[in-house]
Amino acid sequence: AGIKPGDILTRIDGTAIDTPNRLSRVVAGLLPGSTAQVEIFRDQQRLVLDVALIERRDHAVITSLPQARTEVKFGFDVQDLTPGLAEKFKLRESRGVLISKVEPGSLAQSEGLHEGDLIKEVNRIEIGSVGEFSSAVSKVRRGETVLLRVLRESRAFYVVLKSTEP
């Protein structure tokens, strides 16, 4: 499709994409087999791509996870990805940090993060454990933003969150 990790989607068929929820709604309204005009921002340049759409075939079922609390700084809790959890969520990954709980009413929830999402990067630095995640977010001060690369159902997307706790 020409879309690469790190690209920022700004419009699809002329509709502004300003939240993950809007992206989901716009994509849900597109027909498989058609082509969409996607405007992206890559390497400080605006690009317009024609993207062929295919039907989505995989569907994950998200259930409750055992709680493993870490410092809540962005409205969610995380835990290390284990082989059992990777199998449960049909993840092909062996490294990353799994979101085990999203706080109701939090920015994380409003930005579309869910239990079972796998965090792969924090501010473009690859992470593989809760320790690495904690180390990366410990450098973020209150009011600063953090860029997360997240995997859901083997599809990657980026989320920007603002730290709300000290």
CSV table of C-alpha atoms in Angstrom, one decimal:
chain,number,residue,atom,x,y,z
A,1,ALA,CA,0.0,0.0,0.0
A,2,GLY,CA,3.0,2.3,0.4
A,3,ILE,CA,2.0,3.1,4.0
A,4,LYS,CA,5.0,2.5,6.3
A,5,PRO,CA,5.4,2.3,10.1
A,6,GLY,CA,5.7,5.8,11.4
A,7,ASP,CA,3.5,7.4,8.7
A,8,ILE,CA,0.9,9.7,10.1
A,9,LEU,CA,-2.5,9.4,8.4
A,10,THR,CA,-4.1,12.8,8.1
A,11,ARG,CA,-7.0,12.2,5.6
A,12,ILE,CA,-8.8,9.3,3.9
A,13,ASP,CA,-10.9,10.2,0.9
A,14,GLY,CA,-10.9,13.9,2.0
A,15,THR,CA,-12.0,13.1,5.6
A,16,ALA,CA,-9.7,14.5,8.3
A,17,ILE,CA,-8.3,11.7,10.6
A,18,ASP,CA,-7.7,13.3,14.0
A,19,THR,CA,-8.4,10.4,16.4
A,20,PRO,CA,-8.1,6.6,16.3
A,21,ASN,CA,-11.9,6.4,16.7
A,22,ARG,CA,-12.4,8.6,13.6
A,23,LEU,CA,-9.9,6.4,11.7
A,24,SER,CA,-11.9,3.3,12.7
A,25,ARG,CA,-15.2,4.8,11.6
A,26,VAL,CA,-13.9,6.0,8.3
A,27,VAL,CA,-12.2,2.7,7.5
A,28,ALA,CA,-15.4,0.8,8.5
A,29,GLY,CA,-17.3,2.8,5.9
A,30,LEU,CA,-15.0,1.8,3.0
A,31,LEU,CA,-15.7,-1.2,0.8
A,32,PRO,CA,-13.3,-4.0,0.3
A,33,GLY,CA,-12.1,-4.1,-3.3
A,34,SER,CA,-12.3,-0.3,-3.7
A,35,THR,CA,-9.4,2.2,-3.6
A,36,ALA,CA,-9.1,5.0,-1.1
A,37,GLN,CA,-7.0,8.2,-1.4
A,38,VAL,CA,-4.9,8.4,1.8
A,39,GLU,CA,-3.0,11.5,2.8
A,40,ILE,CA,0.0,10.8,5.0
A,41,PHE,CA,2.8,12.8,6.6
A,42,ARG,CA,6.2,11.1,6.3
A,43,ASP,CA,9.6,12.5,7.0
A,44,GLN,CA,8.2,16.1,7.1
A,45,GLN,CA,6.5,15.7,3.7
A,46,ARG,CA,2.8,15.4,2.8
A,47,LEU,CA,2.1,12.5,0.5
A,48,VAL,CA,-1.1,11.3,-1.2
A,49,LEU,CA,-1.4,7.6,-1.9
A,50,ASP,CA,-4.0,5.5,-3.7
A,51,VAL,CA,-4.5,2.4,-1.4
A,52,ALA,CA,-6.3,-0.7,-2.6
A,53,LEU,CA,-8.6,-2.1,0.2
A,54,ILE,CA,-8.9,-5.7,1.1
A,55,GLU,CA,-11.3,-7.5,3.4
A,56,ARG,CA,-10.3,-8.0,7.0
A,57,ARG,CA,-10.1,-11.7,7.8
A,58,ASP,CA,-8.9,-12.0,11.4
A,59,HIS,CA,-10.9,-11.1,14.5
A,60,ALA,CA,-9.5,-11.1,18.0
A,61,VAL,CA,-11.6,-11.7,21.1
A,62,ILE,CA,-10.5,-9.7,24.0
A,63,THR,CA,-11.2,-11.0,27.5
A,64,SER,CA,-10.2,-10.1,31.0
A,65,LEU,CA,-6.5,-10.4,31.8
A,66,PRO,CA,-4.9,-11.0,35.2
A,67,GLN,CA,-3.8,-7.7,36.7
A,68,ALA,CA,-0.1,-6.9,36.9
A,69,ARG,CA,0.0,-3.2,38.0
A,70,THR,CA,2.8,-0.8,37.1
A,71,GLU,CA,2.8,2.9,37.6
A,72,VAL,CA,-0.2,4.3,35.9
A,73,LYS,CA,1.0,7.4,34.1
A,74,PHE,CA,-1.1,7.3,30.9
A,75,GLY,CA,-4.4,5.6,32.0
A,76,PHE,CA,-3.4,2.0,31.6
A,77,ASP,CA,-1.6,-0.9,33.2
A,78,VAL,CA,0.9,-3.2,31.5
A,79,GLN,CA,2.4,-6.6,31.9
A,80,ASP,CA,5.1,-8.7,30.1
A,81,LEU,CA,4.0,-10.7,27.1
A,82,THR,CA,4.1,-14.4,27.9
A,83,PRO,CA,3.8,-17.3,25.4
A,84,GLY,CA,0.4,-18.0,26.9
A,85,LEU,CA,-0.9,-14.5,26.5
A,86,ALA,CA,0.5,-14.3,23.0
A,87,GLU,CA,-1.5,-17.4,22.1
A,88,LYS,CA,-4.6,-16.1,23.9
A,89,PHE,CA,-4.6,-12.9,21.9
A,90,LYS,CA,-3.3,-14.6,18.7
A,91,LEU,CA,-0.2,-12.5,18.6
A,92,ARG,CA,2.8,-13.7,16.6
A,93,GLU,CA,5.1,-11.5,18.6
A,94,SER,CA,7.4,-12.7,21.4
A,95,ARG,CA,8.4,-9.3,22.7
A,96,GLY,CA,6.5,-6.3,23.8
A,97,VAL,CA,4.3,-5.1,26.7
A,98,LEU,CA,0.7,-6.1,26.9
A,99,ILE,CA,-2.0,-3.6,28.1
A,100,SER,CA,-3.7,-5.5,30.9
A,101,LYS,CA,-6.2,-2.7,31.9
A,102,VAL,CA,-7.4,0.6,30.5
A,103,GLU,CA,-8.7,3.0,33.1
A,104,PRO,CA,-12.3,4.1,32.4
A,105,GLY,CA,-12.5,7.7,31.3
A,106,SER,CA,-8.7,8.0,30.7
A,107,LEU,CA,-7.0,9.6,27.7
A,108,ALA,CA,-5.8,6.1,26.8
A,109,GLN,CA,-9.4,4.9,26.6
A,110,SER,CA,-10.5,8.0,24.6
A,111,GLU,CA,-7.6,7.4,22.2
A,112,GLY,CA,-8.8,3.9,21.5
A,113,LEU,CA,-6.4,1.7,23.5
A,114,HIS,CA,-7.8,-1.7,24.6
A,115,GLU,CA,-6.9,-4.5,26.9
A,116,GLY,CA,-4.8,-6.9,24.9
A,117,ASP,CA,-3.1,-4.2,22.8
A,118,LEU,CA,0.7,-4.8,22.5
A,119,ILE,CA,3.0,-1.9,22.9
A,120,LYS,CA,6.1,-2.3,20.8
A,121,GLU,CA,7.8,1.1,21.0
A,122,VAL,CA,7.8,4.1,23.2
A,123,ASN,CA,9.0,7.3,21.5
A,124,ARG,CA,10.4,5.2,18.6
A,125,ILE,CA,12.5,3.1,21.0
A,126,GLU,CA,11.7,-0.7,20.8
A,127,ILE,CA,10.6,-2.2,24.1
A,128,GLY,CA,10.3,-5.8,25.1
A,129,SER,CA,9.5,-5.9,28.8
A,130,VAL,CA,7.7,-4.0,31.6
A,131,GLY,CA,11.2,-2.9,32.8
A,132,GLU,CA,12.1,-1.4,29.5
A,133,PHE,CA,8.6,0.3,29.3
A,134,SER,CA,9.0,1.7,32.8
A,135,SER,CA,12.5,3.0,32.0
A,136,ALA,CA,11.2,4.7,28.8
A,137,VAL,CA,8.2,6.4,30.4
A,138,SER,CA,10.1,7.4,33.5
A,139,LYS,CA,11.9,10.0,31.3
A,140,VAL,CA,8.5,11.6,30.4
A,141,ARG,CA,7.5,14.4,32.7
A,142,ARG,CA,4.0,15.5,33.6
A,143,GLY,CA,2.3,17.3,30.6
A,144,GLU,CA,4.7,15.8,28.0
A,145,THR,CA,3.5,13.6,25.2
A,146,VAL,CA,4.7,10.1,24.4
A,147,LEU,CA,4.4,8.3,21.1
A,148,LEU,CA,3.4,4.6,21.3
A,149,ARG,CA,3.6,2.0,18.5
A,150,VAL,CA,0.9,-0.5,19.2
A,151,LEU,CA,-0.1,-3.8,17.7
A,152,ARG,CA,-3.7,-5.0,17.7
A,153,GLU,CA,-4.6,-8.1,15.7
A,154,SER,CA,-1.2,-8.0,14.0
A,155,ARG,CA,-1.9,-4.5,12.8
A,156,ALA,CA,0.3,-1.7,13.9
A,157,PHE,CA,-0.7,1.9,14.7
A,158,TYR,CA,0.6,4.9,16.6
A,159,VAL,CA,-1.0,6.6,19.6
A,160,VAL,CA,0.1,9.9,21.1
A,161,LEU,CA,-0.7,10.3,24.9
A,162,LYS,CA,0.0,13.1,27.3
A,163,SER,CA,1.3,12.2,30.7
A,164,THR,CA,-1.2,13.2,33.4
A,165,GLU,CA,0.5,12.0,36.6
A,166,PRO,CA,3.8,13.0,38.2
